[in-house]
């Protein structure tokens, strides 16, 4: 059974640019969550999607957005990149909406903003 | 609000030593508690969980007991191996709410 797949694994952008990250969940999983991981802040919750609807949202500015498609694949977008957006972005999927914590993580997309 | 506090690392141990990583939480109601592990270059993996007070989660020789009276969920292992070197995250979650993670504790085990 394939795991959670994130693309691209590594990318470098410059300030002011935008970036789109992709996440393919485990087959059959309908919930996708996104987290930002940095050495100083640890894991910060960005948002969660379930059946194409945003169910929860963290405390990030509007430059961070996401969406989920009918096949449960998800994308997140960051516009007007800032140096502080450099981080590992982790996607996690889960089977059902109601099971908090049963998350399966991808390996992440490491974004460097220069 | 809900939060998780973990001991700062790195924790450095020799192989076969006893491991404890402290985790305390603040939450309303009765959250579920989790330990996740992140090996170098990989995403997080669920290590163990406990869903109610006095439950003990266990996996791969690791154990943690849900202590409501001390709001703690400390991770323990009797004899660590070099292969246990990783970052360990304590987390809590309730119902359909998001999972809240601690800042992580890096464990380094030397032969």
Tab-separated table of C-alpha atoms in Angstrom:
chain	number	residue	atom	x	y	z
A	1	UNK	CA	0.000	0.000	0.000
A	2	UNK	CA	1.579	3.260	-1.091
A	3	UNK	CA	2.172	5.868	1.588
A	4	UNK	CA	1.619	9.592	1.512
A	5	UNK	CA	3.484	11.148	-1.400
A	6	UNK	CA	4.623	14.739	-1.424
A	7	UNK	CA	6.091	16.640	-4.360
A	8	UNK	CA	8.444	18.253	-4.875
A	9	UNK	CA	10.787	17.039	-2.139
A	10	UNK	CA	13.073	20.046	-2.337
A	11	UNK	CA	12.692	23.472	-3.860
A	12	UNK	CA	14.366	26.848	-3.747
A	13	UNK	CA	12.500	30.086	-4.326
A	14	UNK	CA	13.236	33.769	-3.925
A	15	UNK	CA	11.345	36.313	-1.883
A	16	UNK	CA	8.129	37.485	-3.490
A	17	UNK	CA	7.609	34.355	-5.543
A	18	UNK	CA	4.855	31.850	-4.953
A	19	UNK	CA	4.993	28.099	-4.538
A	20	UNK	CA	2.563	25.188	-4.840
A	21	UNK	CA	3.130	21.924	-2.992
A	22	UNK	CA	1.292	18.719	-3.728
A	23	UNK	CA	0.197	15.826	-1.537
A	24	UNK	CA	-1.286	12.484	-2.537
A	25	UNK	CA	-2.811	10.719	0.476
A	26	UNK	CA	-2.989	7.013	1.125
A	27	UNK	CA	-5.632	5.419	-1.051
A	28	UNK	CA	-9.006	5.607	0.669
A	29	UNK	CA	-8.002	8.385	3.065
A	30	UNK	CA	-10.291	11.397	2.825
A	31	UNK	CA	-8.631	13.776	5.259
A	32	UNK	CA	-5.445	15.672	4.506
A	33	UNK	CA	-3.663	17.941	6.989
A	34	UNK	CA	-0.730	20.255	6.407
A	35	UNK	CA	1.933	21.226	8.940
A	36	UNK	CA	4.899	23.566	8.825
A	37	UNK	CA	8.008	22.315	10.625
A	38	UNK	CA	10.834	24.662	11.606
A	39	UNK	CA	13.655	24.243	14.131
A	40	UNK	CA	12.422	27.126	16.245
A	41	UNK	CA	8.661	26.583	16.199
A	42	UNK	CA	8.371	22.831	15.811
A	43	UNK	CA	5.250	21.589	14.061
A	44	UNK	CA	2.643	24.231	13.374
A	45	UNK	CA	-0.773	23.277	12.011
A	46	UNK	CA	-1.734	24.971	8.756
A	47	UNK	CA	-5.074	23.475	7.719
A	48	UNK	CA	-7.036	20.294	7.241
A	49	UNK	CA	-9.281	19.262	4.386
A	50	UNK	CA	-11.914	16.572	4.394
A	51	UNK	CA	-13.958	15.705	1.314
A	52	UNK	CA	-12.837	18.900	-0.439
A	53	UNK	CA	-13.892	21.140	2.477
A	54	UNK	CA	-11.540	22.981	4.782
A	55	UNK	CA	-12.375	21.708	8.253
A	56	UNK	CA	-9.757	23.372	10.447
A	57	UNK	CA	-7.364	26.232	9.969
A	58	UNK	CA	-4.288	27.281	11.919
A	59	UNK	CA	-2.998	30.755	12.681
A	60	UNK	CA	-1.204	31.533	9.463
A	61	UNK	CA	-1.641	34.600	7.239
A	62	UNK	CA	-3.824	34.532	4.169
A	63	UNK	CA	-0.751	34.010	1.971
A	64	UNK	CA	-1.061	30.359	2.915
A	65	UNK	CA	-3.933	28.583	1.196
A	66	UNK	CA	-4.884	25.103	0.220
A	67	UNK	CA	-7.424	22.982	-1.527
A	68	UNK	CA	-8.450	19.386	-1.928
A	69	UNK	CA	-9.634	17.687	-5.062
A	70	UNK	CA	-12.321	15.076	-5.533
A	71	UNK	CA	-9.689	12.303	-5.545
A	72	UNK	CA	-8.501	13.562	-2.093
A	73	UNK	CA	-5.220	14.878	-3.447
A	74	UNK	CA	-4.358	18.205	-1.900
A	75	UNK	CA	-2.283	21.229	-2.764
A	76	UNK	CA	-1.092	24.101	-0.659
A	77	UNK	CA	0.037	27.426	-2.011
A	78	UNK	CA	2.154	30.135	-0.472
A	79	UNK	CA	2.155	33.498	-2.201
A	80	UNK	CA	4.566	36.409	-1.813
A	81	UNK	CA	7.189	34.238	-0.163
A	82	UNK	CA	9.161	35.570	2.790
A	83	UNK	CA	12.468	34.343	4.202
A	84	UNK	CA	10.617	33.059	7.258
A	85	UNK	CA	8.605	30.673	5.105
A	86	UNK	CA	11.669	28.456	4.739
A	87	UNK	CA	10.604	25.193	6.361
A	88	UNK	CA	9.716	21.567	5.914
A	89	UNK	CA	6.065	21.299	4.905
A	90	UNK	CA	4.499	18.046	5.969
A	91	UNK	CA	1.302	16.537	4.690
A	92	UNK	CA	-0.583	13.879	6.612
A	93	UNK	CA	-3.612	11.825	5.700
A	94	UNK	CA	-6.143	9.963	7.766
A	95	UNK	CA	-8.988	7.626	7.041
A	96	UNK	CA	-11.846	9.314	8.787
A	97	UNK	CA	-12.661	12.776	9.968
A	98	UNK	CA	-13.457	11.740	13.489
A	99	UNK	CA	-10.264	9.945	14.464
A	100	UNK	CA	-7.995	12.613	15.846
A	101	UNK	CA	-4.336	11.710	15.744
A	102	UNK	CA	-4.397	8.706	13.412
A	103	UNK	CA	-2.207	10.532	10.950
A	104	UNK	CA	0.109	9.122	8.322
A	105	UNK	CA	2.793	11.566	7.255
A	106	UNK	CA	4.668	12.062	4.022
A	107	UNK	CA	8.385	12.795	3.925
A	108	UNK	CA	7.763	16.471	3.397
A	109	UNK	CA	8.644	19.215	0.947
A	110	UNK	CA	11.625	21.274	2.019
A	111	UNK	CA	11.256	24.870	0.907
A	112	UNK	CA	14.161	27.293	0.979
A	113	UNK	CA	13.430	30.967	0.367
A	114	UNK	CA	16.409	33.125	-0.600
B	1	UNK	CA	-6.017	26.572	24.969
B	2	UNK	CA	-4.626	23.098	24.496
B	3	UNK	CA	-0.857	22.714	24.525
B	4	UNK	CA	1.943	20.189	24.893
B	5	UNK	CA	5.289	20.735	26.609
B	6	UNK	CA	8.239	18.445	26.048
B	7	UNK	CA	11.664	18.342	27.621
B	8	UNK	CA	14.299	19.997	25.499
B	9	UNK	CA	16.947	17.934	23.847
B	10	UNK	CA	19.134	16.609	22.708
B	11	UNK	CA	19.042	13.590	24.953
B	12	UNK	CA	22.300	11.708	24.597
B	13	UNK	CA	22.540	8.112	25.807
B	14	UNK	CA	24.739	5.097	25.450
B	15	UNK	CA	23.293	1.959	23.919
B	16	UNK	CA	21.240	-0.135	26.407
B	17	UNK	CA	20.621	2.845	28.696
B	18	UNK	CA	17.170	3.658	30.092
B	19	UNK	CA	15.245	6.393	28.319
B	20	UNK	CA	12.701	8.861	29.632
B	21	UNK	CA	11.370	11.781	27.614
B	22	UNK	CA	9.011	13.962	29.600
B	23	UNK	CA	5.748	15.293	28.187
B	24	UNK	CA	3.059	17.279	29.965
B	25	UNK	CA	-0.104	18.707	28.531
B	26	UNK	CA	-2.799	21.285	29.094
B	27	UNK	CA	-6.231	20.498	27.750
B	28	UNK	CA	-9.903	20.734	28.484
B	29	UNK	CA	-11.825	17.519	28.680
B	30	UNK	CA	-10.252	14.198	27.847
B	31	UNK	CA	-7.878	14.312	24.898
B	32	UNK	CA	-6.126	11.385	23.308
B	33	UNK	CA	-2.344	11.415	23.655
B	34	UNK	CA	0.255	10.292	21.156
B	35	UNK	CA	3.955	9.856	20.582
B	36	UNK	CA	5.258	10.256	17.055
B	37	UNK	CA	8.811	9.563	15.897
B	38	UNK	CA	10.703	11.171	13.028
B	39	UNK	CA	13.781	9.354	11.743
B	40	UNK	CA	16.356	11.364	9.763
B	41	UNK	CA	15.053	12.370	6.356
B	42	UNK	CA	11.616	10.901	6.934
B	43	UNK	CA	8.138	12.043	7.888
B	44	UNK	CA	6.573	11.405	11.271
B	45	UNK	CA	5.303	7.964	12.241
B	46	UNK	CA	2.857	7.138	14.978
B	47	UNK	CA	4.764	5.303	17.720
B	48	UNK	CA	2.044	4.766	20.319
B	49	UNK	CA	-1.123	6.271	21.696
B	50	UNK	CA	-3.473	6.274	24.675
B	51	UNK	CA	-7.059	7.403	24.560
B	52	UNK	CA	-8.084	7.598	28.214
B	53	UNK	CA	-6.664	8.032	31.692
B	54	UNK	CA	-4.438	5.195	32.975
B	55	UNK	CA	-4.156	3.681	29.490
B	56	UNK	CA	-0.669	2.496	28.594
B	57	UNK	CA	0.435	2.719	24.996
B	58	UNK	CA	3.307	0.509	23.885
B	59	UNK	CA	5.200	-0.310	20.704
B	60	UNK	CA	8.737	-1.439	19.783
B	61	UNK	CA	9.763	-1.525	23.455
B	62	UNK	CA	8.545	2.023	24.103
B	63	UNK	CA	5.829	2.713	26.664
B	64	UNK	CA	3.867	5.724	27.885
B	65	UNK	CA	1.066	5.930	30.471
B	66	UNK	CA	-1.716	8.524	30.330
B	67	UNK	CA	-1.601	10.181	33.792
B	68	UNK	CA	-4.516	12.544	34.218
B	69	UNK	CA	-3.598	13.489	37.792
B	70	UNK	CA	-0.209	14.820	36.672
B	71	UNK	CA	-1.299	15.686	33.084
B	72	UNK	CA	1.667	13.741	31.776
B	73	UNK	CA	2.487	11.172	29.106
B	74	UNK	CA	6.185	10.413	29.551
B	75	UNK	CA	7.884	8.149	27.009
B	76	UNK	CA	10.096	5.353	28.358
B	77	UNK	CA	12.226	2.541	27.017
B	78	UNK	CA	14.241	0.144	29.102
B	79	UNK	CA	17.170	-0.338	26.746
B	80	UNK	CA	17.748	1.999	23.808
B	81	UNK	CA	19.511	1.082	20.589
B	82	UNK	CA	21.466	3.171	18.128
B	83	UNK	CA	18.570	2.718	15.700
B	84	UNK	CA	16.286	4.601	18.130
B	85	UNK	CA	18.126	7.835	17.349
B	86	UNK	CA	15.415	10.165	16.068
B	87	UNK	CA	13.226	13.100	17.053
B	88	UNK	CA	10.264	12.243	19.271
B	89	UNK	CA	7.085	14.329	19.347
B	90	UNK	CA	4.386	14.233	21.974
B	91	UNK	CA	0.931	15.265	20.731
B	92	UNK	CA	-2.669	15.572	21.836
B	93	UNK	CA	-5.922	15.544	19.953
B	94	UNK	CA	-9.601	15.678	20.700
B	95	UNK	CA	-12.510	14.440	18.615
B	96	UNK	CA	-12.289	16.049	15.210
B	97	UNK	CA	-9.947	18.808	16.268
B	98	UNK	CA	-6.445	19.220	14.912
B	99	UNK	CA	-3.506	17.393	16.422
B	100	UNK	CA	-1.283	19.620	18.586
B	101	UNK	CA	2.398	18.726	18.761
B	102	UNK	CA	5.142	19.486	21.208
B	103	UNK	CA	8.389	20.946	19.912
B	104	UNK	CA	10.108	17.574	19.695
B	105	UNK	CA	13.007	15.987	21.569
B	106	UNK	CA	16.051	14.743	19.706
B	107	UNK	CA	17.467	11.461	20.981
B	108	UNK	CA	21.034	10.478	20.132
B	109	UNK	CA	22.189	6.980	21.068
B	110	UNK	CA	25.862	6.084	20.837
B	111	UNK	CA	27.333	2.579	20.722
